[in-house]
Amino acid sequence: PGYYATKFDNGVKGEFTATRNMAVERYIFPKEGRKLLYVDFSASVDKHNVSSEYKVQSANLITGHVNSPTACSRGSYRLYFNFSVNSDFKVVQSNPTNAVLEFADGVEQVEVRIAVSAVGQDAADDIAADWSKKSFDKLLKEACQQWREKLNQIQVKGSTEDQRTIFYTLLYRVYLSPMDVTTNDGRYKATDGKIYNADGFNYYTSW
C-alpha cells in the first residue's frame, strides 16, 4: 500500500503514490520515440452523464473540474483539480474531455501531480501548493508509513503467509472507502451542497 508501479506495452514505466487528496505519478520514457501523455479529464467509475472543463494555465499547469455521478448514480458531484507537471509540455491534441501532452525530446521522465477538492478550485490549488516542496520519494515514504501504521493496528498470529496476505489485503480495502474529503485547511462540502468548516473532525464520504 502506498506505491504501485507498472510498465506499459510502449515501454513507458509508471510509478504512483498519493497523499490524502493528491495523486503523484512519475513516468519514465524510453530514449526513442515521442514523449506523449494522454490525459482523460472526465475519467470516472460511472461513465454516464460525465462532463468536464479544463483550462491550460501555463506550460506545466492545467486546472478545471469534472462532474460525475455519485455512487449508484443517486446524484452528482463536482470535483476540482490542479494538474501540474514538473516539465513543460505542448498540447498537441485536445477536445472538451481530454488532451494529449507532448514533452521535449530530451525529457527522460516527468512527474505529474493531481490535487483534487470538492470545495473549489482555490482548495485544489492550495493542496497542490501545500505538498509542492516534498519530492516523490518523500511522499512515497510517508504514504507507506501511514499505511503501515494503519494496518499494524491488528496483529495476526497462528496463520500462514498466504492467509496473512489475504487478511491484510482485505483490511487495506476496508480503508479505501469512505474517503476523507476534508481540505488541508479544514473545509468540506456537505450533502446539501454547502461549504462548512470541520471543527475537530474530518469529513468522510463514499459518494
mmCIF file of C-alpha atoms in Angstrom:
data_model
loop_
_atom_site.group_PDB
_atom_site.id
_atom_site.type_symbol
_atom_site.label_atom_id
_atom_site.label_comp_id
_atom_site.label_asym_id
_atom_site.label_seq_id
_atom_site.Cartn_x
_atom_site.Cartn_y
_atom_site.Cartn_z
ATOM 1 C CA PRO A 1 0.000 0.000 0.000
ATOM 2 C CA GLY A 2 1.194 3.496 -0.878
ATOM 3 C CA TYR A 3 3.021 2.551 -4.070
ATOM 4 C CA TYR A 4 2.239 0.986 -7.418
ATOM 5 C CA ALA A 5 4.432 0.564 -10.482
ATOM 6 C CA THR A 6 3.910 -0.852 -13.943
ATOM 7 C CA LYS A 7 5.495 -0.902 -17.393
ATOM 8 C CA PHE A 8 3.255 -0.226 -20.381
ATOM 9 C CA ASP A 9 3.451 -2.000 -23.720
ATOM 10 C CA ASN A 10 5.036 1.109 -25.283
ATOM 11 C CA GLY A 11 7.983 0.893 -22.875
ATOM 12 C CA VAL A 12 6.909 3.721 -20.560
ATOM 13 C CA LYS A 13 7.310 2.942 -16.857
ATOM 14 C CA GLY A 14 4.776 4.402 -14.440
ATOM 15 C CA GLU A 15 5.152 4.826 -10.683
ATOM 16 C CA PHE A 16 2.311 6.011 -8.461
ATOM 17 C CA THR A 17 1.802 7.202 -4.906
ATOM 18 C CA ALA A 18 -0.547 9.668 -3.199
ATOM 19 C CA THR A 19 -1.236 11.987 -0.316
ATOM 20 C CA ARG A 20 -4.656 12.261 1.339
ATOM 21 C CA ASN A 21 -6.037 14.280 -1.586
ATOM 22 C CA MET A 22 -3.378 14.383 -4.288
ATOM 23 C CA ALA A 23 -2.156 11.756 -6.732
ATOM 24 C CA VAL A 24 1.565 11.753 -7.541
ATOM 25 C CA GLU A 25 2.661 9.990 -10.725
ATOM 26 C CA ARG A 26 6.077 9.532 -12.309
ATOM 27 C CA TYR A 27 6.536 8.417 -15.924
ATOM 28 C CA ILE A 28 9.891 7.281 -17.304
ATOM 29 C CA PHE A 29 10.081 7.355 -21.104
ATOM 30 C CA PRO A 30 12.170 5.169 -23.444
ATOM 31 C CA LYS A 31 15.026 7.034 -25.137
ATOM 32 C CA GLU A 32 13.492 6.591 -28.579
ATOM 33 C CA GLY A 33 10.141 7.944 -29.718
ATOM 34 C CA ARG A 34 7.922 10.899 -28.893
ATOM 35 C CA LYS A 35 7.275 11.763 -25.250
ATOM 36 C CA LEU A 36 3.467 11.836 -25.055
ATOM 37 C CA LEU A 37 0.967 11.755 -22.201
ATOM 38 C CA TYR A 38 -2.756 11.214 -22.757
ATOM 39 C CA VAL A 39 -4.968 12.802 -20.095
ATOM 40 C CA ASP A 40 -8.665 11.979 -19.714
ATOM 41 C CA PHE A 41 -10.098 14.765 -17.554
ATOM 42 C CA SER A 42 -13.527 13.104 -17.460
ATOM 43 C CA ALA A 43 -12.313 9.743 -16.154
ATOM 44 C CA SER A 44 -14.906 8.285 -13.772
ATOM 45 C CA VAL A 45 -16.008 4.920 -12.403
ATOM 46 C CA ASP A 46 -19.507 5.684 -13.696
ATOM 47 C CA LYS A 47 -19.251 6.662 -17.374
ATOM 48 C CA HIS A 48 -22.790 8.030 -17.696
ATOM 49 C CA ASN A 49 -23.528 11.765 -17.597
ATOM 50 C CA VAL A 50 -19.900 12.720 -17.020
ATOM 51 C CA SER A 51 -18.650 16.122 -18.134
ATOM 52 C CA SER A 52 -15.543 18.177 -17.567
ATOM 53 C CA GLU A 53 -13.999 21.563 -18.226
ATOM 54 C CA TYR A 54 -10.327 22.430 -18.156
ATOM 55 C CA LYS A 55 -8.031 25.334 -18.954
ATOM 56 C CA VAL A 56 -4.336 25.290 -19.795
ATOM 57 C CA GLN A 57 -2.939 27.896 -17.427
ATOM 58 C CA SER A 58 0.719 27.587 -18.422
ATOM 59 C CA ALA A 59 3.225 25.187 -19.991
ATOM 60 C CA ASN A 60 3.080 22.990 -16.893
ATOM 61 C CA LEU A 61 -0.335 23.616 -15.294
ATOM 62 C CA ILE A 62 -3.926 22.697 -16.166
ATOM 63 C CA THR A 63 -6.888 23.411 -13.896
ATOM 64 C CA GLY A 64 -10.549 22.514 -14.140
ATOM 65 C CA HIS A 65 -13.314 20.300 -12.814
ATOM 66 C CA VAL A 66 -15.208 17.116 -13.569
ATOM 67 C CA ASN A 67 -18.915 16.490 -12.948
ATOM 68 C CA SER A 68 -19.681 12.852 -12.229
ATOM 69 C CA PRO A 69 -22.497 10.699 -10.817
ATOM 70 C CA THR A 70 -22.303 9.696 -7.172
ATOM 71 C CA ALA A 71 -22.229 6.067 -6.023
ATOM 72 C CA CYS A 72 -25.154 4.130 -7.514
ATOM 73 C CA SER A 73 -25.952 7.244 -9.610
ATOM 74 C CA ARG A 74 -28.151 8.732 -6.858
ATOM 75 C CA GLY A 75 -26.873 12.241 -7.509
ATOM 76 C CA SER A 76 -23.849 14.077 -8.880
ATOM 77 C CA TYR A 77 -20.795 15.914 -7.610
ATOM 78 C CA ARG A 78 -18.177 18.299 -8.954
ATOM 79 C CA LEU A 79 -14.506 17.668 -8.263
ATOM 80 C CA TYR A 80 -11.995 20.453 -8.926
ATOM 81 C CA PHE A 81 -8.428 19.608 -9.906
ATOM 82 C CA ASN A 82 -4.981 21.123 -10.178
ATOM 83 C CA PHE A 83 -2.938 19.155 -12.724
ATOM 84 C CA SER A 84 0.732 20.141 -12.633
ATOM 85 C CA VAL A 85 3.822 18.722 -14.339
ATOM 86 C CA ASN A 86 7.456 19.336 -13.477
ATOM 87 C CA SER A 87 8.407 19.673 -17.160
ATOM 88 C CA ASP A 88 6.975 21.995 -19.817
ATOM 89 C CA PHE A 89 4.560 20.483 -22.317
ATOM 90 C CA LYS A 90 2.757 21.352 -25.542
ATOM 91 C CA VAL A 91 -0.883 20.398 -26.094
ATOM 92 C CA VAL A 92 -0.795 18.584 -29.443
ATOM 93 C CA GLN A 93 -4.360 17.278 -29.368
ATOM 94 C CA SER A 94 -7.402 18.297 -27.354
ATOM 95 C CA ASN A 95 -11.182 18.177 -27.050
ATOM 96 C CA PRO A 96 -13.610 19.097 -24.237
ATOM 97 C CA THR A 97 -12.798 15.993 -22.171
ATOM 98 C CA ASN A 98 -9.180 15.007 -22.869
ATOM 99 C CA ALA A 99 -5.829 16.153 -24.183
ATOM 100 C CA VAL A 100 -2.508 14.794 -25.401
ATOM 101 C CA LEU A 101 0.581 16.481 -23.974
ATOM 102 C CA GLU A 102 3.996 16.288 -25.618
ATOM 103 C CA PHE A 103 7.329 16.880 -23.919
ATOM 104 C CA ALA A 104 10.683 17.817 -25.424
ATOM 105 C CA ASP A 105 12.865 15.058 -26.904
ATOM 106 C CA GLY A 106 15.452 15.378 -24.143
ATOM 107 C CA VAL A 107 12.953 14.733 -21.342
ATOM 108 C CA GLU A 108 13.558 11.310 -19.787
ATOM 109 C CA GLN A 109 10.905 11.393 -17.063
ATOM 110 C CA VAL A 110 8.074 13.605 -15.862
ATOM 111 C CA GLU A 111 6.265 13.913 -12.577
ATOM 112 C CA VAL A 112 2.544 14.649 -12.563
ATOM 113 C CA ARG A 113 0.626 15.849 -9.515
ATOM 114 C CA ILE A 114 -3.164 15.940 -9.449
ATOM 115 C CA ALA A 115 -4.627 17.698 -6.417
ATOM 116 C CA VAL A 116 -8.405 17.406 -6.046
ATOM 117 C CA SER A 117 -11.112 19.007 -3.925
ATOM 118 C CA ALA A 118 -14.900 19.181 -3.931
ATOM 119 C CA VAL A 119 -14.776 22.561 -2.166
ATOM 120 C CA GLY A 120 -13.484 24.655 -5.074
ATOM 121 C CA GLN A 121 -10.608 25.471 -7.387
ATOM 122 C CA ASP A 122 -8.868 27.504 -4.714
ATOM 123 C CA ALA A 123 -8.845 24.493 -2.404
ATOM 124 C CA ALA A 124 -7.341 22.222 -5.080
ATOM 125 C CA ASP A 125 -4.683 24.858 -5.797
ATOM 126 C CA ASP A 126 -3.879 25.180 -2.083
ATOM 127 C CA ILE A 127 -3.492 21.409 -1.741
ATOM 128 C CA ALA A 128 -1.012 21.362 -4.622
ATOM 129 C CA ALA A 129 0.937 24.223 -3.048
ATOM 130 C CA ASP A 130 0.987 22.576 0.384
ATOM 131 C CA TRP A 131 2.768 19.482 -0.975
ATOM 132 C CA SER A 132 4.937 21.235 -3.571
ATOM 133 C CA LYS A 133 8.160 21.158 -1.550
ATOM 134 C CA LYS A 134 8.113 17.398 -0.953
ATOM 135 C CA SER A 135 9.633 15.061 -3.534
ATOM 136 C CA PHE A 136 8.002 11.974 -4.999
ATOM 137 C CA ASP A 137 10.246 9.749 -2.871
ATOM 138 C CA LYS A 138 9.448 11.696 0.301
ATOM 139 C CA LEU A 139 5.702 11.493 -0.319
ATOM 140 C CA LEU A 140 6.045 7.793 -1.146
ATOM 141 C CA LYS A 141 7.875 7.128 2.118
ATOM 142 C CA GLU A 142 5.210 8.977 4.103
ATOM 143 C CA ALA A 143 2.367 7.160 2.337
ATOM 144 C CA CYS A 144 3.901 3.749 3.013
ATOM 145 C CA GLN A 145 4.489 4.658 6.664
ATOM 146 C CA GLN A 146 0.898 5.825 7.106
ATOM 147 C CA TRP A 147 -0.439 2.582 5.641
ATOM 148 C CA ARG A 148 1.949 0.550 7.785
ATOM 149 C CA GLU A 149 0.711 2.267 10.929
ATOM 150 C CA LYS A 150 -2.911 1.767 9.903
ATOM 151 C CA LEU A 151 -2.597 -1.927 9.038
ATOM 152 C CA ASN A 152 -0.381 -2.758 12.020
ATOM 153 C CA GLN A 153 -3.190 -1.890 14.403
ATOM 154 C CA ILE A 154 -4.210 -5.526 14.008
ATOM 155 C CA GLN A 155 -1.581 -8.230 14.504
ATOM 156 C CA VAL A 156 -2.330 -11.691 13.141
ATOM 157 C CA LYS A 157 -0.817 -14.829 14.706
ATOM 158 C CA GLY A 158 -1.099 -18.556 14.036
ATOM 159 C CA SER A 159 -1.583 -18.250 10.289
ATOM 160 C CA THR A 160 0.208 -18.977 7.036
ATOM 161 C CA GLU A 161 1.855 -16.274 4.938
ATOM 162 C CA ASP A 162 -0.878 -16.610 2.298
ATOM 163 C CA GLN A 163 -3.574 -16.182 4.933
ATOM 164 C CA ARG A 164 -1.881 -13.073 6.315
ATOM 165 C CA THR A 165 -1.574 -11.660 2.804
ATOM 166 C CA ILE A 166 -5.283 -12.202 2.194
ATOM 167 C CA PHE A 167 -6.216 -10.703 5.564
ATOM 168 C CA TYR A 168 -4.156 -7.526 5.184
ATOM 169 C CA THR A 169 -5.227 -7.106 1.566
ATOM 170 C CA LEU A 170 -8.868 -7.167 2.655
ATOM 171 C CA LEU A 171 -8.130 -4.850 5.585
ATOM 172 C CA TYR A 172 -6.470 -2.431 3.154
ATOM 173 C CA ARG A 173 -9.603 -2.450 1.003
ATOM 174 C CA VAL A 174 -11.770 -1.693 4.018
ATOM 175 C CA TYR A 175 -9.923 1.600 4.454
ATOM 176 C CA LEU A 176 -10.410 2.695 0.818
ATOM 177 C CA SER A 177 -13.983 3.866 1.401
ATOM 178 C CA PRO A 178 -15.441 6.099 2.688
ATOM 179 C CA MET A 179 -12.883 8.758 1.769
ATOM 180 C CA ASP A 180 -11.671 11.783 3.699
ATOM 181 C CA VAL A 181 -12.593 14.791 1.531
ATOM 182 C CA THR A 182 -11.670 17.492 4.052
ATOM 183 C CA THR A 183 -9.353 20.153 2.636
ATOM 184 C CA ASN A 184 -5.994 20.846 4.254
ATOM 185 C CA ASP A 185 -7.481 23.954 5.914
ATOM 186 C CA GLY A 186 -10.437 22.003 7.352
ATOM 187 C CA ARG A 187 -13.261 22.747 4.900
ATOM 188 C CA TYR A 188 -15.652 20.288 3.263
ATOM 189 C CA LYS A 189 -18.718 20.274 1.017
ATOM 190 C CA ALA A 190 -21.677 18.556 2.679
ATOM 191 C CA THR A 191 -24.525 16.675 1.010
ATOM 192 C CA ASP A 192 -26.589 19.894 0.966
ATOM 193 C CA GLY A 193 -24.001 21.444 -1.345
ATOM 194 C CA LYS A 194 -22.819 23.995 1.225
ATOM 195 C CA ILE A 195 -19.262 24.528 2.447
ATOM 196 C CA TYR A 196 -18.601 24.003 6.173
ATOM 197 C CA ASN A 197 -15.612 24.041 8.500
ATOM 198 C CA ALA A 198 -14.765 20.735 10.142
ATOM 199 C CA ASP A 199 -14.224 21.653 13.787
ATOM 200 C CA GLY A 200 -12.331 18.824 15.472
ATOM 201 C CA PHE A 201 -13.158 16.148 12.890
ATOM 202 C CA ASN A 202 -12.559 15.084 9.284
ATOM 203 C CA TYR A 203 -15.449 14.716 6.866
ATOM 204 C CA TYR A 204 -15.777 11.367 5.107
ATOM 205 C CA THR A 205 -17.983 10.376 2.190
ATOM 206 C CA SER A 206 -18.396 7.429 -0.185
ATOM 207 C CA TRP A 207 -20.271 9.469 -2.860
#
